[in-house]
Amino acid sequence: MPAKPNASEEEYFARQEAERRRKLAEERQGKLLAEERERERALHSMKCPKCGMQLEEIAFGDVRVDKCFSCEGIWLDKGELEVIRQKEGSFMGRLLNVFR
Ligand SMILES: [Zn+2]
């Protein structure tokens, strides 16, 4: 029969167990957050941030604008505004002509 653990051993093992449980809880929380992020991404991907309707991707040269035909909003991805800025001055006018 094993010897009865003394008080400091009991404290040590309890602390070990608490630490193990804390790590498991953190892993569960991280997994839930990742799942929630994925759900949110799937729910909002290619949806208009203004009215919530489906966005349509329209390619114009090397710029792909996301267009909402419900509220008429036009959305740009990261870097696309810089691409437009570097193009000749009439580019924005020609882009907007696509939706006239
Ligand atoms: Zn919209």
mmCIF file with all atom_site columns, N, CA, C and O in Angstrom, residues 25-76:
data_model
loop_
_atom_site.group_PDB
_atom_site.id
_atom_site.type_symbol
_atom_site.label_atom_id
_atom_site.label_alt_id
_atom_site.label_comp_id
_atom_site.label_asym_id
_atom_site.label_entity_id
_atom_site.label_seq_id
_atom_site.pdbx_PDB_ins_code
_atom_site.Cartn_x
_atom_site.Cartn_y
_atom_site.Cartn_z
_atom_site.occupancy
_atom_site.B_iso_or_equiv
_atom_site.pdbx_formal_charge
_atom_site.auth_seq_id
_atom_site.auth_comp_id
_atom_site.auth_asym_id
_atom_site.auth_atom_id
_atom_site.pdbx_PDB_model_num
ATOM 1   N N  . ALA A 1 25 ? -8.578  23.774 -20.747 1.00 0.00 ? 25 ALA A N  1
ATOM 2   C CA . ALA A 1 25 ? -9.620  24.799 -20.901 1.00 0.00 ? 25 ALA A CA 1
ATOM 3   C C  . ALA A 1 25 ? -9.188  25.859 -21.904 1.00 0.00 ? 25 ALA A C  1
ATOM 4   O O  . ALA A 1 25 ? -9.981  26.310 -22.735 1.00 0.00 ? 25 ALA A O  1
ATOM 5   N N  . GLU A 1 26 ? -7.911  26.257 -21.857 1.00 0.00 ? 26 GLU A N  1
ATOM 6   C CA . GLU A 1 26 ? -7.408  27.248 -22.814 1.00 0.00 ? 26 GLU A CA 1
ATOM 7   C C  . GLU A 1 26 ? -7.451  26.702 -24.237 1.00 0.00 ? 26 GLU A C  1
ATOM 8   O O  . GLU A 1 26 ? -7.776  27.423 -25.180 1.00 0.00 ? 26 GLU A O  1
ATOM 9   N N  . GLU A 1 27 ? -7.118  25.411 -24.392 1.00 0.00 ? 27 GLU A N  1
ATOM 10  C CA . GLU A 1 27 ? -7.178  24.792 -25.724 1.00 0.00 ? 27 GLU A CA 1
ATOM 11  C C  . GLU A 1 27 ? -8.614  24.777 -26.251 1.00 0.00 ? 27 GLU A C  1
ATOM 12  O O  . GLU A 1 27 ? -8.857  25.082 -27.420 1.00 0.00 ? 27 GLU A O  1
ATOM 13  N N  . ARG A 1 28 ? -9.555  24.408 -25.356 1.00 0.00 ? 28 ARG A N  1
ATOM 14  C CA . ARG A 1 28 ? -10.971 24.404 -25.761 1.00 0.00 ? 28 ARG A CA 1
ATOM 15  C C  . ARG A 1 28 ? -11.397 25.807 -26.166 1.00 0.00 ? 28 ARG A C  1
ATOM 16  O O  . ARG A 1 28 ? -12.069 25.980 -27.183 1.00 0.00 ? 28 ARG A O  1
ATOM 17  N N  . GLN A 1 29 ? -11.006 26.812 -25.372 1.00 0.00 ? 29 GLN A N  1
ATOM 18  C CA . GLN A 1 29 ? -11.382 28.196 -25.655 1.00 0.00 ? 29 GLN A CA 1
ATOM 19  C C  . GLN A 1 29 ? -10.798 28.650 -27.004 1.00 0.00 ? 29 GLN A C  1
ATOM 20  O O  . GLN A 1 29 ? -11.482 29.265 -27.812 1.00 0.00 ? 29 GLN A O  1
ATOM 21  N N  . GLY A 1 30 ? -9.524  28.311 -27.233 1.00 0.00 ? 30 GLY A N  1
ATOM 22  C CA . GLY A 1 30 ? -8.891  28.666 -28.503 1.00 0.00 ? 30 GLY A CA 1
ATOM 23  C C  . GLY A 1 30 ? -9.588  28.018 -29.679 1.00 0.00 ? 30 GLY A C  1
ATOM 24  O O  . GLY A 1 30 ? -9.788  28.639 -30.722 1.00 0.00 ? 30 GLY A O  1
ATOM 25  N N  . LYS A 1 31 ? -9.990  26.752 -29.508 1.00 0.00 ? 31 LYS A N  1
ATOM 26  C CA . LYS A 1 31 ? -10.683 26.030 -30.578 1.00 0.00 ? 31 LYS A CA 1
ATOM 27  C C  . LYS A 1 31 ? -12.047 26.668 -30.843 1.00 0.00 ? 31 LYS A C  1
ATOM 28  O O  . LYS A 1 31 ? -12.442 26.848 -31.995 1.00 0.00 ? 31 LYS A O  1
ATOM 29  N N  . LEU A 1 32 ? -12.753 27.027 -29.775 1.00 0.00 ? 32 LEU A N  1
ATOM 30  C CA . LEU A 1 32 ? -14.055 27.680 -29.934 1.00 0.00 ? 32 LEU A CA 1
ATOM 31  C C  . LEU A 1 32 ? -13.913 29.009 -30.662 1.00 0.00 ? 32 LEU A C  1
ATOM 32  O O  . LEU A 1 32 ? -14.702 29.326 -31.550 1.00 0.00 ? 32 LEU A O  1
ATOM 33  N N  . LEU A 1 33 ? -12.889 29.797 -30.293 1.00 0.00 ? 33 LEU A N  1
ATOM 34  C CA . LEU A 1 33 ? -12.673 31.086 -30.944 1.00 0.00 ? 33 LEU A CA 1
ATOM 35  C C  . LEU A 1 33 ? -12.358 30.895 -32.422 1.00 0.00 ? 33 LEU A C  1
ATOM 36  O O  . LEU A 1 33 ? -12.854 31.633 -33.266 1.00 0.00 ? 33 LEU A O  1
ATOM 37  N N  . ALA A 1 34 ? -11.527 29.880 -32.734 1.00 0.00 ? 34 ALA A N  1
ATOM 38  C CA . ALA A 1 34 ? -11.189 29.608 -34.134 1.00 0.00 ? 34 ALA A CA 1
ATOM 39  C C  . ALA A 1 34 ? -12.438 29.195 -34.904 1.00 0.00 ? 34 ALA A C  1
ATOM 40  O O  . ALA A 1 34 ? -12.652 29.635 -36.037 1.00 0.00 ? 34 ALA A O  1
ATOM 41  N N  . GLU A 1 35 ? -13.287 28.360 -34.269 1.00 0.00 ? 35 GLU A N  1
ATOM 42  C CA . GLU A 1 35 ? -14.523 27.930 -34.933 1.00 0.00 ? 35 GLU A CA 1
ATOM 43  C C  . GLU A 1 35 ? -15.466 29.110 -35.143 1.00 0.00 ? 35 GLU A C  1
ATOM 44  O O  . GLU A 1 35 ? -16.103 29.234 -36.185 1.00 0.00 ? 35 GLU A O  1
ATOM 45  N N  . GLU A 1 36 ? -15.513 29.994 -34.132 1.00 0.00 ? 36 GLU A N  1
ATOM 46  C CA . GLU A 1 36 ? -16.378 31.171 -34.244 1.00 0.00 ? 36 GLU A CA 1
ATOM 47  C C  . GLU A 1 36 ? -15.892 32.099 -35.354 1.00 0.00 ? 36 GLU A C  1
ATOM 48  O O  . GLU A 1 36 ? -16.686 32.608 -36.154 1.00 0.00 ? 36 GLU A O  1
ATOM 49  N N  . ARG A 1 37 ? -14.567 32.296 -35.412 1.00 0.00 ? 37 ARG A N  1
ATOM 50  C CA . ARG A 1 37 ? -13.998 33.133 -36.488 1.00 0.00 ? 37 ARG A CA 1
ATOM 51  C C  . ARG A 1 37 ? -14.354 32.548 -37.852 1.00 0.00 ? 37 ARG A C  1
ATOM 52  O O  . ARG A 1 37 ? -14.717 33.271 -38.770 1.00 0.00 ? 37 ARG A O  1
ATOM 53  N N  . GLU A 1 38 ? -14.241 31.215 -37.964 1.00 0.00 ? 38 GLU A N  1
ATOM 54  C CA . GLU A 1 38 ? -14.535 30.555 -39.239 1.00 0.00 ? 38 GLU A CA 1
ATOM 55  C C  . GLU A 1 38 ? -16.015 30.710 -39.600 1.00 0.00 ? 38 GLU A C  1
ATOM 56  O O  . GLU A 1 38 ? -16.361 30.971 -40.744 1.00 0.00 ? 38 GLU A O  1
ATOM 57  N N  . ARG A 1 39 ? -16.903 30.560 -38.587 1.00 0.00 ? 39 ARG A N  1
ATOM 58  C CA . ARG A 1 39 ? -18.341 30.752 -38.825 1.00 0.00 ? 39 ARG A CA 1
ATOM 59  C C  . ARG A 1 39 ? -18.612 32.178 -39.288 1.00 0.00 ? 39 ARG A C  1
ATOM 60  O O  . ARG A 1 39 ? -19.357 32.387 -40.247 1.00 0.00 ? 39 ARG A O  1
ATOM 61  N N  . GLU A 1 40 ? -18.012 33.149 -38.613 1.00 0.00 ? 40 GLU A N  1
ATOM 62  C CA . GLU A 1 40 ? -18.215 34.553 -38.977 1.00 0.00 ? 40 GLU A CA 1
ATOM 63  C C  . GLU A 1 40 ? -17.701 34.822 -40.388 1.00 0.00 ? 40 GLU A C  1
ATOM 64  O O  . GLU A 1 40 ? -18.341 35.517 -41.172 1.00 0.00 ? 40 GLU A O  1
ATOM 65  N N  . ARG A 1 41 ? -16.518 34.255 -40.697 1.00 0.00 ? 41 ARG A N  1
ATOM 66  C CA . ARG A 1 41 ? -15.938 34.448 -42.021 1.00 0.00 ? 41 ARG A CA 1
ATOM 67  C C  . ARG A 1 41 ? -16.872 33.883 -43.090 1.00 0.00 ? 41 ARG A C  1
ATOM 68  O O  . ARG A 1 41 ? -17.168 34.533 -44.083 1.00 0.00 ? 41 ARG A O  1
ATOM 69  N N  . ALA A 1 42 ? -17.361 32.641 -42.845 1.00 0.00 ? 42 ALA A N  1
ATOM 70  C CA . ALA A 1 42 ? -18.248 31.992 -43.817 1.00 0.00 ? 42 ALA A CA 1
ATOM 71  C C  . ALA A 1 42 ? -19.549 32.782 -43.966 1.00 0.00 ? 42 ALA A C  1
ATOM 72  O O  . ALA A 1 42 ? -20.080 32.917 -45.067 1.00 0.00 ? 42 ALA A O  1
ATOM 73  N N  . LEU A 1 43 ? -20.034 33.349 -42.843 1.00 0.00 ? 43 LEU A N  1
ATOM 74  C CA . LEU A 1 43 ? -21.296 34.088 -42.848 1.00 0.00 ? 43 LEU A CA 1
ATOM 75  C C  . LEU A 1 43 ? -21.167 35.401 -43.609 1.00 0.00 ? 43 LEU A C  1
ATOM 76  O O  . LEU A 1 43 ? -22.075 35.820 -44.325 1.00 0.00 ? 43 LEU A O  1
ATOM 77  N N  . HIS A 1 44 ? -20.025 36.075 -43.477 1.00 0.00 ? 44 HIS A N  1
ATOM 78  C CA . HIS A 1 44 ? -19.883 37.428 -44.014 1.00 0.00 ? 44 HIS A CA 1
ATOM 79  C C  . HIS A 1 44 ? -19.049 37.513 -45.282 1.00 0.00 ? 44 HIS A C  1
ATOM 80  O O  . HIS A 1 44 ? -18.998 38.571 -45.897 1.00 0.00 ? 44 HIS A O  1
ATOM 81  N N  . SER A 1 45 ? -18.402 36.414 -45.668 1.00 0.00 ? 45 SER A N  1
ATOM 82  C CA . SER A 1 45 ? -17.543 36.444 -46.840 1.00 0.00 ? 45 SER A CA 1
ATOM 83  C C  . SER A 1 45 ? -18.341 36.822 -48.083 1.00 0.00 ? 45 SER A C  1
ATOM 84  O O  . SER A 1 45 ? -19.405 36.237 -48.359 1.00 0.00 ? 45 SER A O  1
ATOM 85  N N  . MET A 1 46 ? -17.833 37.815 -48.782 1.00 0.00 ? 46 MET A N  1
ATOM 86  C CA . MET A 1 46 ? -18.464 38.305 -50.009 1.00 0.00 ? 46 MET A CA 1
ATOM 87  C C  . MET A 1 46 ? -19.889 38.803 -49.784 1.00 0.00 ? 46 MET A C  1
ATOM 88  O O  . MET A 1 46 ? -20.727 38.773 -50.682 1.00 0.00 ? 46 MET A O  1
ATOM 89  N N  . LYS A 1 47 ? -20.140 39.301 -48.556 1.00 0.00 ? 47 LYS A N  1
ATOM 90  C CA . LYS A 1 47 ? -21.408 39.975 -48.279 1.00 0.00 ? 47 LYS A CA 1
ATOM 91  C C  . LYS A 1 47 ? -21.096 41.465 -48.130 1.00 0.00 ? 47 LYS A C  1
ATOM 92  O O  . LYS A 1 47 ? -20.072 41.849 -47.559 1.00 0.00 ? 47 LYS A O  1
ATOM 93  N N  . CYS A 1 48 ? -21.983 42.316 -48.640 1.00 0.00 ? 48 CYS A N  1
ATOM 94  C CA . CYS A 1 48 ? -21.780 43.756 -48.566 1.00 0.00 ? 48 CYS A CA 1
ATOM 95  C C  . CYS A 1 48 ? -21.709 44.194 -47.106 1.00 0.00 ? 48 CYS A C  1
ATOM 96  O O  . CYS A 1 48 ? -22.602 43.884 -46.316 1.00 0.00 ? 48 CYS A O  1
ATOM 97  N N  . PRO A 1 49 ? -20.641 44.929 -46.724 1.00 0.00 ? 49 PRO A N  1
ATOM 98  C CA . PRO A 1 49 ? -20.526 45.366 -45.330 1.00 0.00 ? 49 PRO A CA 1
ATOM 99  C C  . PRO A 1 49 ? -21.564 46.428 -44.967 1.00 0.00 ? 49 PRO A C  1
ATOM 100 O O  . PRO A 1 49 ? -21.789 46.701 -43.800 1.00 0.00 ? 49 PRO A O  1
ATOM 101 N N  . LYS A 1 50 ? -22.219 47.013 -45.990 1.00 0.00 ? 50 LYS A N  1
ATOM 102 C CA . LYS A 1 50 ? -23.188 48.068 -45.724 1.00 0.00 ? 50 LYS A CA 1
ATOM 103 C C  . LYS A 1 50 ? -24.612 47.517 -45.625 1.00 0.00 ? 50 LYS A C  1
ATOM 104 O O  . LYS A 1 50 ? -25.331 47.840 -44.689 1.00 0.00 ? 50 LYS A O  1
ATOM 105 N N  . CYS A 1 51 ? -25.005 46.679 -46.597 1.00 0.00 ? 51 CYS A N  1
ATOM 106 C CA . CYS A 1 51 ? -26.402 46.214 -46.602 1.00 0.00 ? 51 CYS A CA 1
ATOM 107 C C  . CYS A 1 51 ? -26.524 44.697 -46.429 1.00 0.00 ? 51 CYS A C  1
ATOM 108 O O  . CYS A 1 51 ? -27.645 44.203 -46.271 1.00 0.00 ? 51 CYS A O  1
ATOM 109 N N  . GLY A 1 52 ? -25.417 43.981 -46.467 1.00 0.00 ? 52 GLY A N  1
ATOM 110 C CA . GLY A 1 52 ? -25.458 42.544 -46.193 1.00 0.00 ? 52 GLY A CA 1
ATOM 111 C C  . GLY A 1 52 ? -25.772 41.661 -47.392 1.00 0.00 ? 52 GLY A C  1
ATOM 112 O O  . GLY A 1 52 ? -25.799 40.434 -47.260 1.00 0.00 ? 52 GLY A O  1
ATOM 113 N N  . MET A 1 53 ? -26.043 42.261 -48.549 1.00 0.00 ? 53 MET A N  1
ATOM 114 C CA . MET A 1 53 ? -26.349 41.456 -49.732 1.00 0.00 ? 53 MET A CA 1
ATOM 115 C C  . MET A 1 53 ? -25.069 40.879 -50.347 1.00 0.00 ? 53 MET A C  1
ATOM 116 O O  . MET A 1 53 ? -23.967 41.276 -49.995 1.00 0.00 ? 53 MET A O  1
ATOM 117 N N  . GLN A 1 54 ? -25.246 39.954 -51.287 1.00 0.00 ? 54 GLN A N  1
ATOM 118 C CA . GLN A 1 54 ? -24.114 39.288 -51.933 1.00 0.00 ? 54 GLN A CA 1
ATOM 119 C C  . GLN A 1 54 ? -23.306 40.290 -52.768 1.00 0.00 ? 54 GLN A C  1
ATOM 120 O O  . GLN A 1 54 ? -23.889 41.083 -53.514 1.00 0.00 ? 54 GLN A O  1
ATOM 121 N N  . LEU A 1 55 ? -21.980 40.247 -52.637 1.00 0.00 ? 55 LEU A N  1
ATOM 122 C CA . LEU A 1 55 ? -21.118 41.071 -53.491 1.00 0.00 ? 55 LEU A CA 1
ATOM 123 C C  . LEU A 1 55 ? -20.769 40.287 -54.747 1.00 0.00 ? 55 LEU A C  1
ATOM 124 O O  . LEU A 1 55 ? -20.635 39.067 -54.708 1.00 0.00 ? 55 LEU A O  1
ATOM 125 N N  . GLU A 1 56 ? -20.622 41.001 -55.844 1.00 0.00 ? 56 GLU A N  1
ATOM 126 C CA . GLU A 1 56 ? -20.186 40.392 -57.098 1.00 0.00 ? 56 GLU A CA 1
ATOM 127 C C  . GLU A 1 56 ? -18.798 40.919 -57.422 1.00 0.00 ? 56 GLU A C  1
ATOM 128 O O  . GLU A 1 56 ? -18.571 42.124 -57.386 1.00 0.00 ? 56 GLU A O  1
ATOM 129 N N  . GLU A 1 57 ? -17.883 40.004 -57.730 1.00 0.00 ? 57 GLU A N  1
ATOM 130 C CA . GLU A 1 57 ? -16.521 40.418 -58.052 1.00 0.00 ? 57 GLU A CA 1
ATOM 131 C C  . GLU A 1 57 ? -16.426 40.701 -59.546 1.00 0.00 ? 57 GLU A C  1
ATOM 132 O O  . GLU A 1 57 ? -16.720 39.842 -60.366 1.00 0.00 ? 57 GLU A O  1
ATOM 133 N N  . ILE A 1 58 ? -16.051 41.927 -59.864 1.00 0.00 ? 58 ILE A N  1
ATOM 134 C CA . ILE A 1 58 ? -15.920 42.344 -61.265 1.00 0.00 ? 58 ILE A CA 1
ATOM 135 C C  . ILE A 1 58 ? -14.460 42.693 -61.522 1.00 0.00 ? 58 ILE A C  1
ATOM 136 O O  . ILE A 1 58 ? -13.904 43.556 -60.843 1.00 0.00 ? 58 ILE A O  1
ATOM 137 N N  . ALA A 1 59 ? -13.851 42.004 -62.482 1.00 0.00 ? 59 ALA A N  1
ATOM 138 C CA . ALA A 1 59 ? -12.454 42.264 -62.816 1.00 0.00 ? 59 ALA A CA 1
ATOM 139 C C  . ALA A 1 59 ? -12.393 43.400 -63.829 1.00 0.00 ? 59 ALA A C  1
ATOM 140 O O  . ALA A 1 59 ? -13.146 43.428 -64.808 1.00 0.00 ? 59 ALA A O  1
ATOM 141 N N  . PHE A 1 60 ? -11.501 44.348 -63.563 1.00 0.00 ? 60 PHE A N  1
ATOM 142 C CA . PHE A 1 60 ? -11.263 45.441 -64.507 1.00 0.00 ? 60 PHE A CA 1
ATOM 143 C C  . PHE A 1 60 ? -9.759  45.590 -64.571 1.00 0.00 ? 60 PHE A C  1
ATOM 144 O O  . PHE A 1 60 ? -9.130  46.162 -63.676 1.00 0.00 ? 60 PHE A O  1
ATOM 145 N N  . GLY A 1 61 ? -9.149  45.044 -65.626 1.00 0.00 ? 61 GLY A N  1
ATOM 146 C CA . GLY A 1 61 ? -7.696  44.961 -65.677 1.00 0.00 ? 61 GLY A CA 1
ATOM 147 C C  . GLY A 1 61 ? -7.214  44.104 -64.523 1.00 0.00 ? 61 GLY A C  1
ATOM 148 O O  . GLY A 1 61 ? -7.750  43.027 -64.270 1.00 0.00 ? 61 GLY A O  1
ATOM 149 N N  . ASP A 1 62 ? -6.215  44.615 -63.777 1.00 0.00 ? 62 ASP A N  1
ATOM 150 C CA . ASP A 1 62 ? -5.706  43.824 -62.656 1.00 0.00 ? 62 ASP A CA 1
ATOM 151 C C  . ASP A 1 62 ? -6.347  44.223 -61.330 1.00 0.00 ? 62 ASP A C  1
ATOM 152 O O  . ASP A 1 62 ? -5.872  43.849 -60.267 1.00 0.00 ? 62 ASP A O  1
ATOM 153 N N  . VAL A 1 63 ? -7.424  44.990 -61.417 1.00 0.00 ? 63 VAL A N  1
ATOM 154 C CA . VAL A 1 63 ? -8.170  45.335 -60.201 1.00 0.00 ? 63 VAL A CA 1
ATOM 155 C C  . VAL A 1 63 ? -9.478  44.550 -60.206 1.00 0.00 ? 63 VAL A C  1
ATOM 156 O O  . VAL A 1 63 ? -10.159 44.470 -61.227 1.00 0.00 ? 63 VAL A O  1
ATOM 157 N N  . ARG A 1 64 ? -9.775  43.949 -59.067 1.00 0.00 ? 64 ARG A N  1
ATOM 158 C CA . ARG A 1 64 ? -11.044 43.232 -58.931 1.00 0.00 ? 64 ARG A CA 1
ATOM 159 C C  . ARG A 1 64 ? -11.855 43.956 -57.872 1.00 0.00 ? 64 ARG A C  1
ATOM 160 O O  . ARG A 1 64 ? -11.493 43.940 -56.707 1.00 0.00 ? 64 ARG A O  1
ATOM 161 N N  . VAL A 1 65 ? -12.905 44.597 -58.316 1.00 0.00 ? 65 VAL A N  1
ATOM 162 C CA . VAL A 1 65 ? -13.737 45.310 -57.345 1.00 0.00 ? 65 VAL A CA 1
ATOM 163 C C  . VAL A 1 65 ? -14.888 44.414 -56.931 1.00 0.00 ? 65 VAL A C  1
ATOM 164 O O  . VAL A 1 65 ? -15.368 43.589 -57.704 1.00 0.00 ? 65 VAL A O  1
ATOM 165 N N  . ASP A 1 66 ? -15.285 44.553 -55.667 1.00 0.00 ? 66 ASP A N  1
ATOM 166 C CA . ASP A 1 66 ? -16.451 43.841 -55.167 1.00 0.00 ? 66 ASP A CA 1
ATOM 167 C C  . ASP A 1 66 ? -17.604 44.824 -55.215 1.00 0.00 ? 66 ASP A C  1
ATOM 168 O O  . ASP A 1 66 ? -17.593 45.855 -54.546 1.00 0.00 ? 66 ASP A O  1
ATOM 169 N N  . LYS A 1 67 ? -18.595 44.501 -56.031 1.00 0.00 ? 67 LYS A N  1
ATOM 170 C CA . LYS A 1 67 ? -19.697 45.421 -56.293 1.00 0.00 ? 67 LYS A CA 1
ATOM 171 C C  . LYS A 1 67 ? -20.979 44.883 -55.674 1.00 0.00 ? 67 LYS A C  1
ATOM 172 O O  . LYS A 1 67 ? -21.288 43.707 -55.814 1.00 0.00 ? 67 LYS A O  1
ATOM 173 N N  . CYS A 1 68 ? -21.688 45.759 -54.973 1.00 0.00 ? 68 CYS A N  1
ATOM 174 C CA . CYS A 1 68 ? -23.005 45.394 -54.445 1.00 0.00 ? 68 CYS A CA 1
ATOM 175 C C  . CYS A 1 68 ? -24.050 45.999 -55.372 1.00 0.00 ? 68 CYS A C  1
ATOM 176 O O  . CYS A 1 68 ? -24.127 47.219 -55.490 1.00 0.00 ? 68 CYS A O  1
ATOM 177 N N  . PHE A 1 69 ? -24.830 45.158 -56.013 1.00 0.00 ? 69 PHE A N  1
ATOM 178 C CA . PHE A 1 69 ? -25.863 45.666 -56.915 1.00 0.00 ? 69 PHE A CA 1
ATOM 179 C C  . PHE A 1 69 ? -27.150 45.992 -56.164 1.00 0.00 ? 69 PHE A C  1
ATOM 180 O O  . PHE A 1 69 ? -28.140 46.391 -56.763 1.00 0.00 ? 69 PHE A O  1
ATOM 181 N N  . SER A 1 70 ? -27.116 45.811 -54.853 1.00 0.00 ? 70 SER A N  1
ATOM 182 C CA . SER A 1 70 ? -28.282 46.166 -54.036 1.00 0.00 ? 70 SER A CA 1
ATOM 183 C C  . SER A 1 70 ? -28.206 47.616 -53.585 1.00 0.00 ? 70 SER A C  1
ATOM 184 O O  . SER A 1 70 ? -29.111 48.409 -53.843 1.00 0.00 ? 70 SER A O  1
ATOM 185 N N  . CYS A 1 71 ? -27.084 48.003 -52.925 1.00 0.00 ? 71 CYS A N  1
ATOM 186 C CA . CYS A 1 71 ? -26.945 49.390 -52.449 1.00 0.00 ? 71 CYS A CA 1
ATOM 187 C C  . CYS A 1 71 ? -25.987 50.191 -53.330 1.00 0.00 ? 71 CYS A C  1
ATOM 188 O O  . CYS A 1 71 ? -25.752 51.365 -53.072 1.00 0.00 ? 71 CYS A O  1
ATOM 189 N N  . GLU A 1 72 ? -25.457 49.528 -54.375 1.00 0.00 ? 72 GLU A N  1
ATOM 190 C CA . GLU A 1 72 ? -24.558 50.171 -55.339 1.00 0.00 ? 72 GLU A CA 1
ATOM 191 C C  . GLU A 1 72 ? -23.185 50.512 -54.759 1.00 0.00 ? 72 GLU A C  1
ATOM 192 O O  . GLU A 1 72 ? -22.442 51.295 -55.349 1.00 0.00 ? 72 GLU A O  1
ATOM 193 N N  . GLY A 1 73 ? -22.827 49.939 -53.598 1.00 0.00 ? 73 GLY A N  1
ATOM 194 C CA . GLY A 1 73 ? -21.503 50.159 -53.029 1.00 0.00 ? 73 GLY A CA 1
ATOM 195 C C  . GLY A 1 73 ? -20.429 49.433 -53.823 1.00 0.00 ? 73 GLY A C  1
ATOM 196 O O  . GLY A 1 73 ? -20.703 48.421 -54.490 1.00 0.00 ? 73 GLY A O  1
ATOM 197 N N  . ILE A 1 74 ? -19.230 49.984 -53.807 1.00 0.00 ? 74 ILE A N  1
ATOM 198 C CA . ILE A 1 74 ? -18.071 49.361 -54.446 1.00 0.00 ? 74 ILE A CA 1
ATOM 199 C C  . ILE A 1 74 ? -17.004 49.186 -53.389 1.00 0.00 ? 74 ILE A C  1
ATOM 200 O O  . ILE A 1 74 ? -16.675 50.147 -52.669 1.00 0.00 ? 74 ILE A O  1
ATOM 201 N N  . TRP A 1 75 ? -16.452 47.985 -53.275 1.00 0.00 ? 75 TRP A N  1
ATOM 202 C CA . TRP A 1 75 ? -15.491 47.674 -52.223 1.00 0.00 ? 75 TRP A CA 1
ATOM 203 C C  . TRP A 1 75 ? -14.197 47.182 -52.830 1.00 0.00 ? 75 TRP A C  1
ATOM 204 O O  . TRP A 1 75 ? -14.199 46.452 -53.822 1.00 0.00 ? 75 TRP A O  1
ATOM 205 N N  . LEU A 1 76 ? -13.101 47.622 -52.238 1.00 0.00 ? 76 LEU A N  1
ATOM 206 C CA . LEU A 1 76 ? -11.780 47.243 -52.735 1.00 0.00 ? 76 LEU A CA 1
ATOM 207 C C  . LEU A 1 76 ? -11.072 46.374 -51.708 1.00 0.00 ? 76 LEU A C  1
ATOM 208 O O  . LEU A 1 76 ? -11.214 46.597 -50.508 1.00 0.00 ? 76 LEU A O  1
#
